[in-house]
Amino acid sequence: MKKAFFLDRDGVINADHGYVSQPEDFEFLPGVFEACCAIKAAGYLLVIVTNQAGIARGYYTEDDFHALTSWMRDQFRREGIDIDAIHYCPHHPTEGLAHYKQQCDCRKPAPGMLLEAAQRLNIDLAASVMVGDKPSDMEAGRRAGVPQLYAIEGGYALNKDDGVARFPSLLAITQHLFGAGPRQD
């Protein structure tokens, strides 16, 4: 079995400007590429798990999401980083258009995206890591059986007594875990 780093997208990989759907609005956070290089070098799969309620709300389409995701993957590839999987939830339980307005198993804090990735990629959840910036990310990790939970400090309040380690960035987490600093090209 393989181990994985599960990463939320908005607030971990890119600045969370709210419903980001176009490359011109996508701002990579400092150190993301270096951190992802360290994750891959340490033998982890790189799996993005992201709620995309903007689809449900009609702010952008699934085609828009896929186009942005393709662009984002290209940016990672240019840095020599292969993302192993990207799972997304287009639903919202109370707001949304037609079939997108629903209670589902994939929207975090439900663990569905992590469990699906684990099944498809033969991931050992007990040897894996979840990184997010919201309580729902941490809860999804817990419910999936991921023991290592790390929160990016930032815009959303996280309970300080929840047993989750907090860091200012993904790069700070990888430096803590692997001693990884900036790449030497």
PDB file of C-alpha atoms in Angstrom:
ATOM      1  CA  MET A   1       0.000   0.000   0.000  1.00  0.00           C
ATOM      2  CA  LYS A   2       1.015   3.589  -0.593  1.00  0.00           C
ATOM      3  CA  LYS A   3       0.980   6.630   1.649  1.00  0.00           C
ATOM      4  CA  ALA A   4      -0.476   9.949   0.552  1.00  0.00           C
ATOM      5  CA  PHE A   5      -0.598  13.634   1.346  1.00  0.00           C
ATOM      6  CA  PHE A   6      -4.196  14.770   0.952  1.00  0.00           C
ATOM      7  CA  LEU A   7      -4.265  18.509   0.253  1.00  0.00           C
ATOM      8  CA  ASP A   8      -7.205  20.850   0.215  1.00  0.00           C
ATOM      9  CA  ARG A   9      -6.858  23.268  -2.712  1.00  0.00           C
ATOM     10  CA  ASP A  10      -8.095  26.760  -1.778  1.00  0.00           C
ATOM     11  CA  GLY A  11      -6.123  28.035   1.208  1.00  0.00           C
ATOM     12  CA  VAL A  12      -3.397  25.353   0.957  1.00  0.00           C
ATOM     13  CA  ILE A  13      -2.214  25.380  -2.663  1.00  0.00           C
ATOM     14  CA  ASN A  14      -3.627  28.732  -3.712  1.00  0.00           C
ATOM     15  CA  ALA A  15      -4.906  31.852  -1.986  1.00  0.00           C
ATOM     16  CA  ASP A  16      -8.579  31.457  -1.136  1.00  0.00           C
ATOM     17  CA  HIS A  17     -10.116  34.416  -2.933  1.00  0.00           C
ATOM     18  CA  GLY A  18     -13.542  32.763  -2.901  1.00  0.00           C
ATOM     19  CA  TYR A  19     -14.847  30.638  -5.767  1.00  0.00           C
ATOM     20  CA  VAL A  20     -11.683  30.693  -7.854  1.00  0.00           C
ATOM     21  CA  SER A  21     -12.503  29.397 -11.335  1.00  0.00           C
ATOM     22  CA  GLN A  22     -10.106  31.127 -13.777  1.00  0.00           C
ATOM     23  CA  PRO A  23      -6.303  30.975 -14.086  1.00  0.00           C
ATOM     24  CA  GLU A  24      -6.037  34.764 -13.802  1.00  0.00           C
ATOM     25  CA  ASP A  25      -7.622  34.534 -10.319  1.00  0.00           C
ATOM     26  CA  PHE A  26      -5.467  31.598  -9.190  1.00  0.00           C
ATOM     27  CA  GLU A  27      -2.575  32.681  -6.972  1.00  0.00           C
ATOM     28  CA  PHE A  28      -0.193  29.928  -5.873  1.00  0.00           C
ATOM     29  CA  LEU A  29       0.834  30.313  -2.251  1.00  0.00           C
ATOM     30  CA  PRO A  30       4.555  30.839  -1.573  1.00  0.00           C
ATOM     31  CA  GLY A  31       6.553  27.624  -1.239  1.00  0.00           C
ATOM     32  CA  VAL A  32       3.854  25.309  -2.626  1.00  0.00           C
ATOM     33  CA  PHE A  33       6.016  23.859  -5.380  1.00  0.00           C
ATOM     34  CA  GLU A  34       8.977  23.309  -3.047  1.00  0.00           C
ATOM     35  CA  ALA A  35       6.693  21.636  -0.500  1.00  0.00           C
ATOM     36  CA  CYS A  36       5.143  19.342  -3.107  1.00  0.00           C
ATOM     37  CA  CYS A  37       8.609  18.357  -4.361  1.00  0.00           C
ATOM     38  CA  ALA A  38       9.528  17.399  -0.793  1.00  0.00           C
ATOM     39  CA  ILE A  39       6.295  15.413  -0.398  1.00  0.00           C
ATOM     40  CA  LYS A  40       6.974  13.439  -3.574  1.00  0.00           C
ATOM     41  CA  ALA A  41      10.656  12.944  -2.664  1.00  0.00           C
ATOM     42  CA  ALA A  42       9.545  11.471   0.683  1.00  0.00           C
ATOM     43  CA  GLY A  43       7.563   8.822  -1.202  1.00  0.00           C
ATOM     44  CA  TYR A  44       4.036  10.140  -0.772  1.00  0.00           C
ATOM     45  CA  LEU A  45       1.330  10.331  -3.385  1.00  0.00           C
ATOM     46  CA  LEU A  46      -0.022  13.838  -3.907  1.00  0.00           C
ATOM     47  CA  VAL A  47      -3.849  13.896  -3.821  1.00  0.00           C
ATOM     48  CA  ILE A  48      -5.960  17.056  -3.915  1.00  0.00           C
ATOM     49  CA  VAL A  49      -9.409  16.882  -2.289  1.00  0.00           C
ATOM     50  CA  THR A  50     -11.490  20.014  -2.770  1.00  0.00           C
ATOM     51  CA  ASN A  51     -15.046  21.150  -2.131  1.00  0.00           C
ATOM     52  CA  GLN A  52     -16.256  23.195  -5.107  1.00  0.00           C
ATOM     53  CA  ALA A  53     -19.604  24.632  -4.024  1.00  0.00           C
ATOM     54  CA  GLY A  54     -19.239  27.325  -6.690  1.00  0.00           C
ATOM     55  CA  ILE A  55     -20.401  24.675  -9.158  1.00  0.00           C
ATOM     56  CA  ALA A  56     -23.535  23.957  -7.132  1.00  0.00           C
ATOM     57  CA  ARG A  57     -24.220  27.661  -6.720  1.00  0.00           C
ATOM     58  CA  GLY A  58     -23.903  28.274 -10.465  1.00  0.00           C
ATOM     59  CA  TYR A  59     -20.878  30.579 -10.171  1.00  0.00           C
ATOM     60  CA  TYR A  60     -18.961  28.375 -12.622  1.00  0.00           C
ATOM     61  CA  THR A  61     -19.451  25.056 -14.389  1.00  0.00           C
ATOM     62  CA  GLU A  62     -17.777  21.681 -14.028  1.00  0.00           C
ATOM     63  CA  ASP A  63     -16.159  22.385 -17.408  1.00  0.00           C
ATOM     64  CA  ASP A  64     -14.709  25.612 -15.945  1.00  0.00           C
ATOM     65  CA  PHE A  65     -13.400  23.623 -12.963  1.00  0.00           C
ATOM     66  CA  HIS A  66     -11.805  21.004 -15.238  1.00  0.00           C
ATOM     67  CA  ALA A  67     -10.184  23.695 -17.396  1.00  0.00           C
ATOM     68  CA  LEU A  68      -8.697  25.383 -14.315  1.00  0.00           C
ATOM     69  CA  THR A  69      -7.572  22.017 -12.949  1.00  0.00           C
ATOM     70  CA  SER A  70      -5.841  21.186 -16.237  1.00  0.00           C
ATOM     71  CA  TRP A  71      -4.071  24.555 -16.155  1.00  0.00           C
ATOM     72  CA  MET A  72      -3.055  24.013 -12.506  1.00  0.00           C
ATOM     73  CA  ARG A  73      -1.690  20.530 -13.276  1.00  0.00           C
ATOM     74  CA  ASP A  74       0.348  22.034 -16.130  1.00  0.00           C
ATOM     75  CA  GLN A  75       1.886  24.550 -13.712  1.00  0.00           C
ATOM     76  CA  PHE A  76       2.879  21.705 -11.380  1.00  0.00           C
ATOM     77  CA  ARG A  77       4.311  19.668 -14.283  1.00  0.00           C
ATOM     78  CA  ARG A  78       6.443  22.664 -15.299  1.00  0.00           C
ATOM     79  CA  GLU A  79       7.925  22.471 -11.808  1.00  0.00           C
ATOM     80  CA  GLY A  80       8.565  18.716 -12.195  1.00  0.00           C
ATOM     81  CA  ILE A  81       5.670  17.682  -9.943  1.00  0.00           C
ATOM     82  CA  ASP A  82       3.087  15.077 -10.873  1.00  0.00           C
ATOM     83  CA  ILE A  83      -0.224  15.292  -9.006  1.00  0.00           C
ATOM     84  CA  ASP A  84      -1.444  11.722  -8.543  1.00  0.00           C
ATOM     85  CA  ALA A  85      -5.165  12.502  -8.257  1.00  0.00           C
ATOM     86  CA  ILE A  86      -7.618  15.346  -7.876  1.00  0.00           C
ATOM     87  CA  HIS A  87     -11.013  14.656  -6.316  1.00  0.00           C
ATOM     88  CA  TYR A  88     -13.685  17.318  -6.046  1.00  0.00           C
ATOM     89  CA  CYS A  89     -17.185  17.692  -4.709  1.00  0.00           C
ATOM     90  CA  PRO A  90     -19.532  19.905  -6.779  1.00  0.00           C
ATOM     91  CA  HIS A  91     -22.421  19.642  -4.284  1.00  0.00           C
ATOM     92  CA  HIS A  92     -23.864  21.803  -1.530  1.00  0.00           C
ATOM     93  CA  PRO A  93     -26.459  20.600   0.994  1.00  0.00           C
ATOM     94  CA  THR A  94     -28.618  23.750   1.084  1.00  0.00           C
ATOM     95  CA  GLU A  95     -27.633  25.958  -1.873  1.00  0.00           C
ATOM     96  CA  GLY A  96     -27.505  24.912  -5.454  1.00  0.00           C
ATOM     97  CA  LEU A  97     -28.875  24.165  -8.837  1.00  0.00           C
ATOM     98  CA  ALA A  98     -30.813  20.974  -9.610  1.00  0.00           C
ATOM     99  CA  HIS A  99     -28.871  17.795  -8.815  1.00  0.00           C
ATOM    100  CA  TYR A 100     -25.981  19.723  -7.244  1.00  0.00           C
ATOM    101  CA  LYS A 101     -28.158  20.670  -4.259  1.00  0.00           C
ATOM    102  CA  GLN A 102     -27.837  17.551  -2.152  1.00  0.00           C
ATOM    103  CA  GLN A 103     -26.406  15.961   0.935  1.00  0.00           C
ATOM    104  CA  CYS A 104     -23.607  13.713  -0.315  1.00  0.00           C
ATOM    105  CA  ASP A 105     -20.764  11.521   0.894  1.00  0.00           C
ATOM    106  CA  CYS A 106     -18.062  13.487  -0.894  1.00  0.00           C
ATOM    107  CA  ARG A 107     -18.401  17.021   0.516  1.00  0.00           C
ATOM    108  CA  LYS A 108     -15.985  17.544   3.374  1.00  0.00           C
ATOM    109  CA  PRO A 109     -16.375  17.019   6.325  1.00  0.00           C
ATOM    110  CA  ALA A 110     -17.611  13.687   4.901  1.00  0.00           C
ATOM    111  CA  PRO A 111     -14.636  11.454   4.095  1.00  0.00           C
ATOM    112  CA  GLY A 112     -15.847  10.294   0.675  1.00  0.00           C
ATOM    113  CA  MET A 113     -13.152  11.903  -1.478  1.00  0.00           C
ATOM    114  CA  LEU A 114     -10.375  10.502   0.697  1.00  0.00           C
ATOM    115  CA  LEU A 115     -11.941   7.041   0.828  1.00  0.00           C
ATOM    116  CA  GLU A 116     -12.444   6.981  -2.949  1.00  0.00           C
ATOM    117  CA  ALA A 117      -8.835   8.012  -3.562  1.00  0.00           C
ATOM    118  CA  ALA A 118      -7.620   5.387  -1.096  1.00  0.00           C
ATOM    119  CA  GLN A 119      -9.554   2.676  -2.891  1.00  0.00           C
ATOM    120  CA  ARG A 120      -8.489   3.741  -6.389  1.00  0.00           C
ATOM    121  CA  LEU A 121      -4.818   4.310  -5.562  1.00  0.00           C
ATOM    122  CA  ASN A 122      -4.295   1.623  -2.898  1.00  0.00           C
ATOM    123  CA  ILE A 123      -3.553   4.197  -0.186  1.00  0.00           C
ATOM    124  CA  ASP A 124      -2.878   3.278   3.429  1.00  0.00           C
ATOM    125  CA  LEU A 125      -4.908   5.965   5.190  1.00  0.00           C
ATOM    126  CA  ALA A 126      -3.225   5.202   8.531  1.00  0.00           C
ATOM    127  CA  ALA A 127       0.150   6.144   7.000  1.00  0.00           C
ATOM    128  CA  SER A 128      -1.165   9.283   5.310  1.00  0.00           C
ATOM    129  CA  VAL A 129      -1.428  13.015   6.016  1.00  0.00           C
ATOM    130  CA  MET A 130      -4.272  15.552   5.610  1.00  0.00           C
ATOM    131  CA  VAL A 131      -3.533  19.257   5.156  1.00  0.00           C
ATOM    132  CA  GLY A 132      -6.301  21.842   5.068  1.00  0.00           C
ATOM    133  CA  ASP A 133      -7.308  25.260   6.310  1.00  0.00           C
ATOM    134  CA  LYS A 134     -10.815  24.587   7.616  1.00  0.00           C
ATOM    135  CA  PRO A 135     -12.349  22.426  10.340  1.00  0.00           C
ATOM    136  CA  SER A 136     -14.172  20.439   7.617  1.00  0.00           C
ATOM    137  CA  ASP A 137     -10.799  19.373   6.180  1.00  0.00           C
ATOM    138  CA  MET A 138      -9.628  18.130   9.554  1.00  0.00           C
ATOM    139  CA  GLU A 139     -12.913  16.306  10.183  1.00  0.00           C
ATOM    140  CA  ALA A 140     -12.770  14.594   6.785  1.00  0.00           C
ATOM    141  CA  GLY A 141      -9.269  13.386   7.598  1.00  0.00           C
ATOM    142  CA  ARG A 142     -10.333  12.111  11.005  1.00  0.00           C
ATOM    143  CA  ARG A 143     -13.378  10.329   9.616  1.00  0.00           C
ATOM    144  CA  ALA A 144     -11.266   8.687   6.902  1.00  0.00           C
ATOM    145  CA  GLY A 145      -8.782   7.405   9.494  1.00  0.00           C
ATOM    146  CA  VAL A 146      -5.904   9.731   8.591  1.00  0.00           C
ATOM    147  CA  PRO A 147      -3.919  10.248  11.823  1.00  0.00           C
ATOM    148  CA  GLN A 148      -1.664  13.137  10.813  1.00  0.00           C
ATOM    149  CA  LEU A 149      -3.722  16.320  10.514  1.00  0.00           C
ATOM    150  CA  TYR A 150      -2.148  19.685   9.763  1.00  0.00           C
ATOM    151  CA  ALA A 151      -3.906  23.017   9.455  1.00  0.00           C
ATOM    152  CA  ILE A 152      -2.711  26.032   7.542  1.00  0.00           C
ATOM    153  CA  GLU A 153      -3.246  29.046   9.755  1.00  0.00           C
ATOM    154  CA  GLY A 154      -5.328  31.644   8.070  1.00  0.00           C
ATOM    155  CA  GLY A 155      -8.773  32.911   7.344  1.00  0.00           C
ATOM    156  CA  TYR A 156     -10.901  30.292   9.087  1.00  0.00           C
ATOM    157  CA  ALA A 157     -11.189  29.726  12.806  1.00  0.00           C
ATOM    158  CA  LEU A 158      -9.962  26.362  13.977  1.00  0.00           C
ATOM    159  CA  ASN A 159     -10.497  25.170  17.544  1.00  0.00           C
ATOM    160  CA  LYS A 160      -7.119  25.498  19.253  1.00  0.00           C
ATOM    161  CA  ASP A 161      -7.886  22.466  21.443  1.00  0.00           C
ATOM    162  CA  ASP A 162      -8.641  20.030  18.629  1.00  0.00           C
ATOM    163  CA  GLY A 163      -5.248  18.309  18.586  1.00  0.00           C
ATOM    164  CA  VAL A 164      -4.409  19.599  15.102  1.00  0.00           C
ATOM    165  CA  ALA A 165      -0.916  20.957  14.466  1.00  0.00           C
ATOM    166  CA  ARG A 166      -0.917  24.422  12.904  1.00  0.00           C
ATOM    167  CA  PHE A 167       1.609  25.907  10.537  1.00  0.00           C
ATOM    168  CA  PRO A 168       1.738  29.067   8.427  1.00  0.00           C
ATOM    169  CA  SER A 169       2.154  27.200   5.123  1.00  0.00           C
ATOM    170  CA  LEU A 170       2.476  23.851   3.410  1.00  0.00           C
ATOM    171  CA  LEU A 171       6.202  24.491   3.101  1.00  0.00           C
ATOM    172  CA  ALA A 172       6.469  24.946   6.872  1.00  0.00           C
ATOM    173  CA  ILE A 173       4.759  21.576   7.335  1.00  0.00           C
ATOM    174  CA  THR A 174       7.171  19.796   5.008  1.00  0.00           C
ATOM    175  CA  GLN A 175      10.136  21.504   6.679  1.00  0.00           C
ATOM    176  CA  HIS A 176       8.826  20.269  10.038  1.00  0.00           C
ATOM    177  CA  LEU A 177       8.297  16.707   8.785  1.00  0.00           C
ATOM    178  CA  PHE A 178      11.190  16.245   6.376  1.00  0.00           C
ATOM    179  CA  GLY A 179      13.603  19.072   7.069  1.00  0.00           C
ATOM    180  CA  ALA A 180      13.003  20.117   3.478  1.00  0.00           C
ATOM    181  CA  GLY A 181      14.043  23.577   2.432  1.00  0.00           C
ATOM    182  CA  PRO A 182      13.933  25.333  -0.914  1.00  0.00           C
ATOM    183  CA  ARG A 183      15.010  23.263  -3.917  1.00  0.00           C
ATOM    184  CA  GLN A 184      18.549  23.468  -5.142  1.00  0.00           C
ATOM    185  CA  ASP A 185      18.239  23.496  -8.946  1.00  0.00           C
TER     186      ASP A 185
END
